[in-house]
Amino acid sequence: MNGYKTLVVASLGVLASGVVSAHPLPNAAEHTVEWYSSHAAERRQVNRECMNDRTYENYPDCRNAVAAETGAEAPAQPETDDMTQPGYYVDKRQRDIVLALCGVNHPPPAAVCSAARNAGSAANKKGSGRQ
């Protein structure tokens, strides 16, 4: 009977330590941004925990998981700041928004619509990445 009691107490200790390590640590990240980028299920779990309890939001693992999430979702960066150049429309979502605006009663300037169309054509020919 004494051995059984020791086993139960030891098991509870292991469970308790497992519960504690499931929460983000305040001073050191368990995983890097790169690790969270390639482990989507774990990233989502940590993000849920961090969003559910805002006291965690500045913990290193929360920040790394959020950075990995936003990096995974971030739009492609334009090659130029000039909206009249096709290189401005490297992100498909942005290009689609501009093209939708080009079909309304008061569209953007013709050069902007033309650049967005040209960028869409070039992206379709390449079949590349983030369209």
PDB file of C-alpha atoms in Angstrom:
ATOM      1  CA  MET A   1       0.000   0.000   0.000  1.00  0.00           C
ATOM      2  CA  ASN A   2       2.865   2.378   0.810  1.00  0.00           C
ATOM      3  CA  GLY A   3       4.373   1.852  -2.674  1.00  0.00           C
ATOM      4  CA  TYR A   4       1.021   2.705  -4.277  1.00  0.00           C
ATOM      5  CA  LYS A   5       0.822   5.960  -2.285  1.00  0.00           C
ATOM      6  CA  THR A   6       4.324   6.901  -3.436  1.00  0.00           C
ATOM      7  CA  LEU A   7       3.364   6.184  -7.060  1.00  0.00           C
ATOM      8  CA  VAL A   8       0.259   8.374  -6.794  1.00  0.00           C
ATOM      9  CA  VAL A   9       2.201  11.267  -5.212  1.00  0.00           C
ATOM     10  CA  ALA A  10       4.950  10.959  -7.847  1.00  0.00           C
ATOM     11  CA  SER A  11       2.342  10.875 -10.627  1.00  0.00           C
ATOM     12  CA  LEU A  12       0.675  14.006  -9.282  1.00  0.00           C
ATOM     13  CA  GLY A  13       4.064  15.729  -9.209  1.00  0.00           C
ATOM     14  CA  VAL A  14       4.675  14.842 -12.855  1.00  0.00           C
ATOM     15  CA  LEU A  15       1.197  16.031 -13.843  1.00  0.00           C
ATOM     16  CA  ALA A  16       1.636  19.285 -11.961  1.00  0.00           C
ATOM     17  CA  SER A  17       4.964  19.977 -13.640  1.00  0.00           C
ATOM     18  CA  GLY A  18       3.392  19.200 -17.014  1.00  0.00           C
ATOM     19  CA  VAL A  19       0.602  21.693 -16.397  1.00  0.00           C
ATOM     20  CA  VAL A  20       3.050  24.414 -15.412  1.00  0.00           C
ATOM     21  CA  SER A  21       5.196  23.893 -18.520  1.00  0.00           C
ATOM     22  CA  ALA A  22       2.115  24.105 -20.758  1.00  0.00           C
ATOM     23  CA  HIS A  23       1.925  27.831 -20.025  1.00  0.00           C
ATOM     24  CA  PRO A  24       4.319  30.338 -21.560  1.00  0.00           C
ATOM     25  CA  LEU A  25       7.358  31.104 -19.451  1.00  0.00           C
ATOM     26  CA  PRO A  26       7.874  34.750 -18.374  1.00  0.00           C
ATOM     27  CA  ASN A  27      11.641  34.995 -18.825  1.00  0.00           C
ATOM     28  CA  ALA A  28      12.730  32.646 -21.600  1.00  0.00           C
ATOM     29  CA  ALA A  29      11.179  31.418 -24.814  1.00  0.00           C
ATOM     30  CA  GLU A  30      10.839  27.694 -25.208  1.00  0.00           C
ATOM     31  CA  HIS A  31      10.749  28.031 -29.010  1.00  0.00           C
ATOM     32  CA  THR A  32      11.946  30.502 -31.643  1.00  0.00           C
ATOM     33  CA  VAL A  33       9.886  32.358 -34.248  1.00  0.00           C
ATOM     34  CA  GLU A  34      11.285  29.999 -36.872  1.00  0.00           C
ATOM     35  CA  TRP A  35      10.158  26.961 -34.860  1.00  0.00           C
ATOM     36  CA  TYR A  36       6.636  28.357 -34.445  1.00  0.00           C
ATOM     37  CA  SER A  37       6.526  29.142 -38.164  1.00  0.00           C
ATOM     38  CA  SER A  38       6.983  25.469 -38.988  1.00  0.00           C
ATOM     39  CA  HIS A  39       4.749  24.091 -36.173  1.00  0.00           C
ATOM     40  CA  ALA A  40       1.298  25.513 -36.903  1.00  0.00           C
ATOM     41  CA  ALA A  41      -0.692  23.496 -34.337  1.00  0.00           C
ATOM     42  CA  GLU A  42       1.620  24.456 -31.483  1.00  0.00           C
ATOM     43  CA  ARG A  43       1.699  28.074 -32.686  1.00  0.00           C
ATOM     44  CA  ARG A  44      -2.121  28.243 -32.690  1.00  0.00           C
ATOM     45  CA  GLN A  45      -2.281  26.679 -29.206  1.00  0.00           C
ATOM     46  CA  VAL A  46       0.196  29.152 -27.729  1.00  0.00           C
ATOM     47  CA  ASN A  47      -1.575  32.044 -29.447  1.00  0.00           C
ATOM     48  CA  ARG A  48      -4.913  30.881 -27.991  1.00  0.00           C
ATOM     49  CA  GLU A  49      -3.388  30.698 -24.504  1.00  0.00           C
ATOM     50  CA  CYS A  50      -1.733  34.089 -24.851  1.00  0.00           C
ATOM     51  CA  MET A  51      -4.900  35.757 -26.171  1.00  0.00           C
ATOM     52  CA  ASN A  52      -7.080  34.092 -23.539  1.00  0.00           C
ATOM     53  CA  ASP A  53      -4.960  35.482 -20.689  1.00  0.00           C
ATOM     54  CA  ARG A  54      -3.496  38.863 -21.601  1.00  0.00           C
ATOM     55  CA  THR A  55      -1.019  38.698 -18.710  1.00  0.00           C
ATOM     56  CA  TYR A  56       0.997  36.409 -21.004  1.00  0.00           C
ATOM     57  CA  GLU A  57       1.126  38.737 -24.020  1.00  0.00           C
ATOM     58  CA  ASN A  58       4.654  40.020 -23.344  1.00  0.00           C
ATOM     59  CA  TYR A  59       6.094  36.601 -22.556  1.00  0.00           C
ATOM     60  CA  PRO A  60       8.802  35.565 -25.038  1.00  0.00           C
ATOM     61  CA  ASP A  61       6.913  32.506 -26.332  1.00  0.00           C
ATOM     62  CA  CYS A  62       3.756  34.549 -26.865  1.00  0.00           C
ATOM     63  CA  ARG A  63       5.711  37.152 -28.787  1.00  0.00           C
ATOM     64  CA  ASN A  64       7.476  34.483 -30.865  1.00  0.00           C
ATOM     65  CA  ALA A  65       4.225  32.673 -31.671  1.00  0.00           C
ATOM     66  CA  VAL A  66       2.510  35.931 -32.647  1.00  0.00           C
ATOM     67  CA  ALA A  67       5.489  36.953 -34.781  1.00  0.00           C
ATOM     68  CA  ALA A  68       5.376  33.583 -36.551  1.00  0.00           C
ATOM     69  CA  GLU A  69       1.637  33.945 -37.124  1.00  0.00           C
ATOM     70  CA  THR A  70       1.864  37.451 -38.510  1.00  0.00           C
ATOM     71  CA  GLY A  71       4.864  36.520 -40.630  1.00  0.00           C
ATOM     72  CA  ALA A  72       2.892  33.627 -42.095  1.00  0.00           C
ATOM     73  CA  GLU A  73       0.017  35.951 -42.868  1.00  0.00           C
ATOM     74  CA  ALA A  74       1.908  39.065 -43.899  1.00  0.00           C
ATOM     75  CA  PRO A  75       1.354  40.320 -47.436  1.00  0.00           C
ATOM     76  CA  ALA A  76       4.237  40.433 -49.866  1.00  0.00           C
ATOM     77  CA  GLN A  77       6.082  43.751 -49.786  1.00  0.00           C
ATOM     78  CA  PRO A  78       5.870  45.988 -52.861  1.00  0.00           C
ATOM     79  CA  GLU A  79       8.965  46.339 -54.998  1.00  0.00           C
ATOM     80  CA  THR A  80       8.258  50.075 -55.392  1.00  0.00           C
ATOM     81  CA  ASP A  81       6.240  52.831 -53.712  1.00  0.00           C
ATOM     82  CA  ASP A  82       4.867  53.980 -57.073  1.00  0.00           C
ATOM     83  CA  MET A  83       1.266  52.800 -57.505  1.00  0.00           C
ATOM     84  CA  THR A  84       1.547  53.314 -61.270  1.00  0.00           C
ATOM     85  CA  GLN A  85       4.171  50.548 -61.539  1.00  0.00           C
ATOM     86  CA  PRO A  86       3.327  46.814 -61.683  1.00  0.00           C
ATOM     87  CA  GLY A  87       5.965  46.135 -58.992  1.00  0.00           C
ATOM     88  CA  TYR A  88       3.672  47.811 -56.462  1.00  0.00           C
ATOM     89  CA  TYR A  89       1.111  45.007 -56.803  1.00  0.00           C
ATOM     90  CA  VAL A  90       3.070  41.910 -55.776  1.00  0.00           C
ATOM     91  CA  ASP A  91       0.393  40.887 -53.255  1.00  0.00           C
ATOM     92  CA  LYS A  92      -2.692  39.353 -54.895  1.00  0.00           C
ATOM     93  CA  ARG A  93      -5.111  40.602 -52.231  1.00  0.00           C
ATOM     94  CA  GLN A  94      -3.954  44.171 -52.666  1.00  0.00           C
ATOM     95  CA  ARG A  95      -4.021  43.858 -56.455  1.00  0.00           C
ATOM     96  CA  ASP A  96      -7.579  42.430 -56.353  1.00  0.00           C
ATOM     97  CA  ILE A  97      -8.776  45.335 -54.209  1.00  0.00           C
ATOM     98  CA  VAL A  98      -7.347  47.898 -56.636  1.00  0.00           C
ATOM     99  CA  LEU A  99      -8.794  46.047 -59.628  1.00  0.00           C
ATOM    100  CA  ALA A 100     -12.211  46.002 -57.945  1.00  0.00           C
ATOM    101  CA  LEU A 101     -11.929  49.754 -57.427  1.00  0.00           C
ATOM    102  CA  CYS A 102     -11.048  50.146 -61.105  1.00  0.00           C
ATOM    103  CA  GLY A 103     -14.513  48.804 -61.959  1.00  0.00           C
ATOM    104  CA  VAL A 104     -16.526  51.364 -59.958  1.00  0.00           C
ATOM    105  CA  ASN A 105     -17.957  54.731 -61.017  1.00  0.00           C
ATOM    106  CA  HIS A 106     -15.032  56.766 -59.649  1.00  0.00           C
ATOM    107  CA  PRO A 107     -11.979  54.573 -60.233  1.00  0.00           C
ATOM    108  CA  PRO A 108      -8.377  55.373 -59.363  1.00  0.00           C
ATOM    109  CA  PRO A 109      -6.269  56.974 -62.098  1.00  0.00           C
ATOM    110  CA  ALA A 110      -5.956  54.899 -65.289  1.00  0.00           C
ATOM    111  CA  ALA A 111      -2.205  54.400 -64.723  1.00  0.00           C
ATOM    112  CA  VAL A 112      -2.908  52.714 -61.360  1.00  0.00           C
ATOM    113  CA  CYS A 113      -5.491  50.343 -62.875  1.00  0.00           C
ATOM    114  CA  SER A 114      -3.176  49.569 -65.779  1.00  0.00           C
ATOM    115  CA  ALA A 115      -0.263  48.764 -63.448  1.00  0.00           C
ATOM    116  CA  ALA A 116      -2.452  46.444 -61.330  1.00  0.00           C
ATOM    117  CA  ARG A 117      -3.688  44.636 -64.467  1.00  0.00           C
ATOM    118  CA  ASN A 118      -0.125  44.267 -65.792  1.00  0.00           C
ATOM    119  CA  ALA A 119       1.056  42.926 -62.446  1.00  0.00           C
ATOM    120  CA  GLY A 120      -1.780  40.389 -62.452  1.00  0.00           C
ATOM    121  CA  SER A 121      -0.885  39.266 -65.971  1.00  0.00           C
ATOM    122  CA  ALA A 122       2.797  38.928 -65.087  1.00  0.00           C
ATOM    123  CA  ALA A 123       1.969  36.957 -61.926  1.00  0.00           C
ATOM    124  CA  ASN A 124      -0.288  34.601 -63.869  1.00  0.00           C
ATOM    125  CA  LYS A 125       2.470  33.960 -66.414  1.00  0.00           C
ATOM    126  CA  LYS A 126       5.042  33.259 -63.690  1.00  0.00           C
ATOM    127  CA  GLY A 127       2.647  31.207 -61.578  1.00  0.00           C
ATOM    128  CA  SER A 128       4.692  32.444 -58.661  1.00  0.00           C
ATOM    129  CA  GLY A 129       4.298  32.568 -54.910  1.00  0.00           C
ATOM    130  CA  ARG A 130       2.075  35.150 -53.362  1.00  0.00           C
ATOM    131  CA  GLN A 131      -0.505  36.209 -55.845  1.00  0.00           C
TER     132      GLN A 131
END
